[in-house]
Structure formats: structure tokens, C-alpha cells
């Protein structure tokens, strides 16, 4: 394990992360969810660009899921279809049902 595998905010080992169109995956899902829910701040914590939606997914280093613009725009439709779980309060999408339960 090296420093790249730890959250840039809380320094806990990264297991789950929140990714958006900017591709940053250095912050853990808990920090991303807290940032969006408590502070109502929807910017990426790394590059500070506005991220209207966020996908919570397992952290797998360079193999972590990356979203294309099409996939990003498609998240809402997939949530409507029940393919991914969705938490409206944080505009957060989850491709893992167990992790969705944890964050919820
Ligand atoms: Zn963290
Ligand atoms: Zn970013």
C-alpha cells in the first residue's frame, strides 16, 4: 500500500471512492458524501470543478471505473431503470447495492 491508495482528505485506506467526469478518485466515498451532504458543496475536492453527479464505486487504483461524458449523462437514466442506486440529497449514484446501504 502506498500513499496513492489513501484518501487525500482523511488518509484512511481507499476502498470506495466517488468518481465524476473529471476522473479524480483520490478521495474516499465517505469524504465525498460528507462534503456533498453536510457542506452542500458539489465540487470535486481535488480539482474544484463543479460535479453535478457523482458515481460511488470500488477503488481499484488505475483500474477504478472511469466515466465518459456519455456514461456520465446516462447515470440518471440508469437510476430510473433501477440499474444503479441513487441518493438524491447528494446526487450520488452507486453501482454497488451494499455500499449504497452503508452510505445511506
Ligand atoms: Zn476520506
Ligand atoms: Zn476533479
Tab-separated table of N, CA and C and ligand atoms in Angstrom:
chain	number	residue	atom	x	y	z
A	1	UNK	N	0.839	-1.204	0.000
A	1	UNK	CA	0.000	0.000	0.000
A	1	UNK	C	0.871	1.251	0.000
A	2	UNK	N	0.632	2.187	-0.889
A	2	UNK	CA	1.373	3.450	-0.882
A	2	UNK	C	0.390	4.601	-0.686
A	3	UNK	N	0.921	5.798	-0.676
A	3	UNK	CA	0.103	6.959	-0.322
A	3	UNK	C	-1.018	7.185	-1.341
A	4	UNK	N	-0.822	6.716	-2.552
A	4	UNK	CA	-1.863	6.866	-3.568
A	4	UNK	C	-3.111	6.060	-3.241
A	5	UNK	N	-2.964	5.093	-2.351
A	5	UNK	CA	-4.098	4.248	-2.001
A	5	UNK	C	-4.823	4.734	-0.754
A	6	UNK	N	-4.480	5.944	-0.304
A	6	UNK	CA	-5.154	6.521	0.858
A	6	UNK	C	-5.918	7.773	0.438
A	7	UNK	N	-7.013	8.013	1.145
A	7	UNK	CA	-7.846	9.176	0.849
A	7	UNK	C	-7.054	10.464	1.041
A	8	UNK	N	-7.178	11.395	0.100
A	8	UNK	CA	-6.439	12.653	0.158
A	8	UNK	C	-6.948	13.562	1.268
A	9	UNK	N	-8.136	13.267	1.792
A	9	UNK	CA	-8.714	14.117	2.840
A	9	UNK	C	-8.517	13.499	4.221
A	10	UNK	N	-8.988	12.267	4.423
A	10	UNK	CA	-8.953	11.685	5.768
A	10	UNK	C	-7.788	10.700	5.958
A	11	UNK	N	-7.088	10.373	4.892
A	11	UNK	CA	-5.911	9.499	4.930
A	11	UNK	C	-6.224	8.046	5.283
A	12	UNK	N	-7.513	7.703	5.319
A	12	UNK	CA	-7.881	6.295	5.507
A	12	UNK	C	-7.570	5.545	4.212
A	13	UNK	N	-7.285	4.240	4.311
A	13	UNK	CA	-7.070	3.465	3.080
A	13	UNK	C	-8.307	3.541	2.177
A	14	UNK	N	-8.072	3.758	0.901
A	14	UNK	CA	-9.184	3.886	-0.041
A	14	UNK	C	-9.758	2.518	-0.366
A	15	UNK	N	-11.037	2.351	-0.088
A	15	UNK	CA	-11.709	1.138	-0.501
A	15	UNK	C	-12.818	1.483	-1.495
A	16	UNK	N	-13.510	2.565	-1.176
A	16	UNK	CA	-14.567	3.077	-2.048
A	16	UNK	C	-14.280	4.531	-2.356
A	17	UNK	N	-14.602	4.959	-3.546
A	17	UNK	CA	-14.352	6.330	-3.935
A	17	UNK	C	-15.560	6.883	-4.677
A	18	UNK	N	-15.575	8.186	-4.871
A	18	UNK	CA	-16.612	8.809	-5.685
A	18	UNK	C	-15.955	9.405	-6.914
A	19	UNK	N	-16.377	8.959	-8.099
A	19	UNK	CA	-15.757	9.476	-9.319
A	19	UNK	C	-16.767	10.280	-10.118
A	20	UNK	N	-16.248	11.246	-10.837
A	20	UNK	CA	-17.095	12.066	-11.680
A	20	UNK	C	-16.392	12.256	-13.012
A	21	UNK	N	-16.845	13.227	-13.753
A	21	UNK	CA	-16.342	13.355	-15.111
A	21	UNK	C	-14.876	13.792	-15.142
A	22	UNK	N	-14.403	14.445	-14.077
A	22	UNK	CA	-13.006	14.894	-14.057
A	22	UNK	C	-12.040	13.729	-13.833
A	23	UNK	N	-12.561	12.596	-13.343
A	23	UNK	CA	-11.724	11.401	-13.227
A	23	UNK	C	-10.956	11.290	-11.924
A	24	UNK	N	-11.093	12.248	-11.039
A	24	UNK	CA	-10.371	12.144	-9.772
A	24	UNK	C	-10.983	11.057	-8.898
A	25	UNK	N	-10.113	10.289	-8.264
A	25	UNK	CA	-10.560	9.170	-7.443
A	25	UNK	C	-9.768	9.108	-6.145
A	26	UNK	N	-9.154	10.228	-5.759
A	26	UNK	CA	-8.236	10.253	-4.614
A	26	UNK	C	-8.937	10.453	-3.276
A	27	UNK	N	-10.239	10.642	-3.292
A	27	UNK	CA	-10.945	10.869	-2.036
A	27	UNK	C	-11.949	9.745	-1.811
A	28	UNK	N	-12.083	9.321	-0.547
A	28	UNK	CA	-12.930	8.166	-0.250
A	28	UNK	C	-14.409	8.540	-0.331
A	29	UNK	N	-15.228	7.522	-0.458
A	29	UNK	CA	-16.661	7.740	-0.636
A	29	UNK	C	-17.261	8.478	0.555
A	30	UNK	N	-16.777	8.184	1.760
A	30	UNK	CA	-17.333	8.847	2.943
A	30	UNK	C	-17.054	10.338	2.924
A	31	UNK	N	-15.824	10.708	2.566
A	31	UNK	CA	-15.487	12.138	2.493
A	31	UNK	C	-16.293	12.827	1.403
A	32	UNK	N	-16.420	12.167	0.245
A	32	UNK	CA	-17.180	12.758	-0.856
A	32	UNK	C	-18.637	12.950	-0.440
A	33	UNK	N	-19.218	11.932	0.184
A	33	UNK	CA	-20.619	12.002	0.588
A	33	UNK	C	-20.811	13.093	1.652
A	34	UNK	N	-19.878	13.159	2.614
A	34	UNK	CA	-19.976	14.152	3.687
A	34	UNK	C	-19.867	15.562	3.109
A	35	UNK	N	-18.907	15.739	2.224
A	35	UNK	CA	-18.661	17.025	1.574
A	35	UNK	C	-19.924	17.506	0.857
A	36	UNK	N	-20.563	16.589	0.147
A	36	UNK	CA	-21.735	16.967	-0.637
A	36	UNK	C	-22.965	17.145	0.242
A	37	UNK	N	-23.081	16.302	1.282
A	37	UNK	CA	-24.291	16.321	2.104
A	37	UNK	C	-24.226	17.413	3.162
A	38	UNK	N	-23.107	17.497	3.889
A	38	UNK	CA	-23.007	18.438	5.007
A	38	UNK	C	-22.712	19.846	4.502
A	39	UNK	N	-21.750	19.960	3.606
A	39	UNK	CA	-21.339	21.282	3.144
A	39	UNK	C	-22.112	21.747	1.917
A	40	UNK	N	-22.921	20.834	1.352
A	40	UNK	CA	-23.682	21.157	0.134
A	40	UNK	C	-22.760	21.652	-0.970
A	41	UNK	N	-21.570	21.092	-0.995
A	41	UNK	CA	-20.573	21.510	-1.976
A	41	UNK	C	-20.432	20.391	-3.009
A	42	UNK	N	-20.787	20.678	-4.240
A	42	UNK	CA	-20.768	19.634	-5.265
A	42	UNK	C	-19.529	19.731	-6.155
A	43	UNK	N	-18.498	20.437	-5.682
A	43	UNK	CA	-17.260	20.482	-6.453
A	43	UNK	C	-16.388	19.278	-6.115
A	44	UNK	N	-15.583	18.864	-7.074
A	44	UNK	CA	-14.583	17.836	-6.812
A	44	UNK	C	-13.617	18.372	-5.762
A	45	UNK	N	-13.279	17.532	-4.773
A	45	UNK	CA	-12.405	18.001	-3.702
A	45	UNK	C	-10.967	18.181	-4.178
A	46	UNK	N	-10.636	17.601	-5.313
A	46	UNK	CA	-9.263	17.686	-5.811
A	46	UNK	C	-9.109	18.870	-6.766
A	47	UNK	N	-9.927	18.929	-7.806
A	47	UNK	CA	-9.729	19.958	-8.839
A	47	UNK	C	-10.728	21.101	-8.745
A	48	UNK	N	-11.704	20.974	-7.824
A	48	UNK	CA	-12.666	22.051	-7.541
A	48	UNK	C	-13.564	22.404	-8.720
A	49	UNK	N	-13.679	21.505	-9.671
A	49	UNK	CA	-14.654	21.783	-10.722
A	49	UNK	C	-16.009	21.224	-10.298
A	50	UNK	N	-17.048	21.865	-10.746
A	50	UNK	CA	-18.414	21.510	-10.376
A	50	UNK	C	-18.749	20.117	-10.901
A	51	UNK	N	-19.288	19.262	-10.009
A	51	UNK	CA	-19.634	17.892	-10.388
A	51	UNK	C	-21.091	17.642	-10.013
A	52	UNK	N	-22.002	17.899	-10.948
A	52	UNK	CA	-23.420	17.768	-10.626
A	52	UNK	C	-23.788	16.356	-10.155
A	53	UNK	N	-23.134	15.342	-10.690
A	53	UNK	CA	-23.417	13.958	-10.294
A	53	UNK	C	-22.114	13.277	-9.909
A	54	UNK	N	-22.251	12.247	-9.092
A	54	UNK	CA	-21.049	11.523	-8.668
A	54	UNK	C	-21.376	10.031	-8.631
A	55	UNK	N	-20.455	9.210	-9.082
A	55	UNK	CA	-20.654	7.764	-9.037
A	55	UNK	C	-19.754	7.174	-7.962
A	56	UNK	N	-20.381	6.479	-7.013
A	56	UNK	CA	-19.625	5.811	-5.966
A	56	UNK	C	-19.296	4.403	-6.432
A	57	UNK	N	-18.029	4.074	-6.348
A	57	UNK	CA	-17.581	2.806	-6.901
A	57	UNK	C	-16.368	2.300	-6.124
A	58	UNK	N	-16.052	1.026	-6.292
A	58	UNK	CA	-14.909	0.463	-5.570
A	58	UNK	C	-13.605	1.054	-6.106
A	59	UNK	N	-12.703	1.400	-5.179
A	59	UNK	CA	-11.404	1.931	-5.585
A	59	UNK	C	-10.502	0.784	-6.013
A	60	UNK	N	-9.994	0.857	-7.232
A	60	UNK	CA	-9.115	-0.201	-7.739
A	60	UNK	C	-7.903	0.416	-8.427
A	61	UNK	N	-7.361	1.463	-7.814
A	61	UNK	CA	-6.175	2.100	-8.377
A	61	UNK	C	-6.429	2.556	-9.803
A	62	UNK	N	-5.518	2.236	-10.694
A	62	UNK	CA	-5.658	2.640	-12.087
A	62	UNK	C	-6.834	1.953	-12.771
A	63	UNK	N	-7.373	0.919	-12.129
A	63	UNK	CA	-8.480	0.184	-12.744
A	63	UNK	C	-9.839	0.671	-12.242
A	64	UNK	N	-9.813	1.704	-11.406
A	64	UNK	CA	-11.066	2.274	-10.924
A	64	UNK	C	-11.915	2.723	-12.111
A	65	UNK	N	-13.214	2.487	-12.000
A	65	UNK	CA	-14.134	2.888	-13.066
A	65	UNK	C	-13.926	4.343	-13.470
A	66	UNK	N	-13.837	4.577	-14.755
A	66	UNK	CA	-13.799	5.952	-15.257
A	66	UNK	C	-15.054	6.184	-16.091
A	67	UNK	N	-15.552	7.395	-16.026
A	67	UNK	CA	-16.787	7.703	-16.735
A	67	UNK	C	-16.498	8.545	-17.969
A	68	UNK	N	-17.059	8.124	-19.111
A	68	UNK	CA	-17.044	9.004	-20.275
A	68	UNK	C	-18.206	9.985	-20.116
A	69	UNK	N	-18.206	11.023	-20.915
A	69	UNK	CA	-19.290	12.009	-20.855
A	69	UNK	C	-20.635	11.333	-21.095
A	70	UNK	N	-20.672	10.349	-22.006
A	70	UNK	CA	-21.933	9.654	-22.303
A	70	UNK	C	-22.392	8.853	-21.093
A	71	UNK	N	-21.448	8.150	-20.469
A	71	UNK	CA	-21.802	7.348	-19.296
A	71	UNK	C	-22.268	8.242	-18.152
A	72	UNK	N	-21.623	9.397	-18.057
A	72	UNK	CA	-21.972	10.343	-17.007
A	72	UNK	C	-23.406	10.830	-17.206
A	73	UNK	N	-23.729	11.200	-18.420
A	73	UNK	CA	-25.077	11.684	-18.714
A	73	UNK	C	-26.111	10.575	-18.573
A	74	UNK	N	-25.660	9.337	-18.708
A	74	UNK	CA	-26.551	8.181	-18.693
A	74	UNK	C	-26.916	7.738	-17.265
A	75	UNK	N	-26.208	8.270	-16.261
A	75	UNK	CA	-26.422	7.800	-14.886
A	75	UNK	C	-27.870	7.970	-14.444
A	76	UNK	N	-28.446	9.098	-14.787
A	76	UNK	CA	-29.812	9.367	-14.333
A	76	UNK	C	-30.788	8.351	-14.922
A	77	UNK	N	-30.629	8.065	-16.214
A	77	UNK	CA	-31.497	7.077	-16.858
A	77	UNK	C	-31.327	5.700	-16.206
A	78	UNK	N	-30.067	5.338	-15.926
A	78	UNK	CA	-29.811	4.038	-15.307
A	78	UNK	C	-30.421	3.960	-13.912
A	79	UNK	N	-30.410	5.083	-13.200
A	79	UNK	CA	-31.039	5.101	-11.874
A	79	UNK	C	-32.542	4.932	-12.015
A	80	UNK	N	-33.135	5.600	-13.009
A	80	UNK	CA	-34.575	5.476	-13.241
A	80	UNK	C	-34.944	4.038	-13.583
A	81	UNK	N	-34.043	3.346	-14.262
A	81	UNK	CA	-34.273	1.946	-14.637
A	81	UNK	C	-33.961	0.974	-13.512
A	82	UNK	N	-33.457	1.491	-12.390
A	82	UNK	CA	-33.116	0.622	-11.275
A	82	UNK	C	-31.800	-0.119	-11.454
A	83	UNK	N	-30.986	0.297	-12.426
A	83	UNK	CA	-29.699	-0.377	-12.656
A	83	UNK	C	-28.652	0.076	-11.645
A	84	UNK	N	-28.777	1.306	-11.174
A	84	UNK	CA	-27.882	1.812	-10.135
A	84	UNK	C	-28.739	2.438	-9.037
A	85	UNK	N	-28.215	2.435	-7.814
A	85	UNK	CA	-28.902	3.083	-6.702
A	85	UNK	C	-28.565	4.564	-6.705
A	86	UNK	N	-29.460	5.336	-6.125
A	86	UNK	CA	-29.357	6.785	-6.239
A	86	UNK	C	-29.754	7.447	-4.927
A	87	UNK	N	-28.972	8.408	-4.462
A	87	UNK	CA	-29.343	9.219	-3.299
A	87	UNK	C	-29.456	10.662	-3.762
A	88	UNK	N	-30.685	11.162	-3.773
A	88	UNK	CA	-30.945	12.487	-4.334
A	88	UNK	C	-30.229	13.592	-3.565
A	89	UNK	N	-30.141	13.466	-2.233
A	89	UNK	CA	-29.586	14.540	-1.408
A	89	UNK	C	-28.158	14.891	-1.793
A	90	UNK	N	-27.434	13.926	-2.345
A	90	UNK	CA	-26.041	14.195	-2.727
A	90	UNK	C	-25.814	14.002	-4.227
A	91	UNK	N	-26.924	13.791	-4.987
A	91	UNK	CA	-26.792	13.472	-6.411
A	91	UNK	C	-25.753	12.375	-6.596
A	92	UNK	N	-25.872	11.358	-5.738
A	92	UNK	CA	-24.891	10.283	-5.757
A	92	UNK	C	-25.481	8.996	-6.324
A	93	UNK	N	-24.722	8.349	-7.184
A	93	UNK	CA	-25.129	7.090	-7.815
A	93	UNK	C	-24.209	5.981	-7.337
A	94	UNK	N	-24.733	4.779	-7.193
A	94	UNK	CA	-23.964	3.673	-6.616
A	94	UNK	C	-24.066	2.452	-7.510
A	95	UNK	N	-22.940	1.899	-7.929
A	95	UNK	CA	-23.001	0.658	-8.710
A	95	UNK	C	-22.835	-0.566	-7.819
A	96	UNK	N	-22.847	-0.362	-6.502
A	96	UNK	CA	-22.806	-1.497	-5.577
A	96	UNK	C	-23.894	-1.322	-4.523
A	97	UNK	N	-24.861	-2.232	-4.482
A	97	UNK	CA	-26.006	-2.071	-3.574
A	97	UNK	C	-25.596	-2.080	-2.095
A	98	UNK	N	-24.590	-2.869	-1.738
A	98	UNK	CA	-24.180	-2.932	-0.341
A	98	UNK	C	-23.550	-1.617	0.105
A	99	UNK	N	-22.758	-1.042	-0.771
A	99	UNK	CA	-22.129	0.224	-0.407
A	99	UNK	C	-23.181	1.328	-0.330
A	100	UNK	N	-24.168	1.248	-1.178
A	100	UNK	CA	-25.294	2.193	-1.129
A	100	UNK	C	-25.958	2.152	0.251
A	101	UNK	N	-26.185	0.948	0.770
A	101	UNK	CA	-26.799	0.803	2.100
A	101	UNK	C	-25.905	1.417	3.172
A	102	UNK	N	-24.604	1.216	3.045
A	102	UNK	CA	-23.673	1.769	4.032
A	102	UNK	C	-23.722	3.295	4.087
A	103	UNK	N	-23.690	3.897	2.921
A	103	UNK	CA	-23.633	5.370	2.861
A	103	UNK	C	-24.962	5.977	3.249
A	104	UNK	N	-26.035	5.318	2.848
A	104	UNK	CA	-27.370	5.825	3.128
A	104	UNK	C	-27.567	5.953	4.628
B	1	LIG	ZN1	-11.689	10.114	3.200
B	2	LIG	ZN1	-11.579	16.505	-10.054
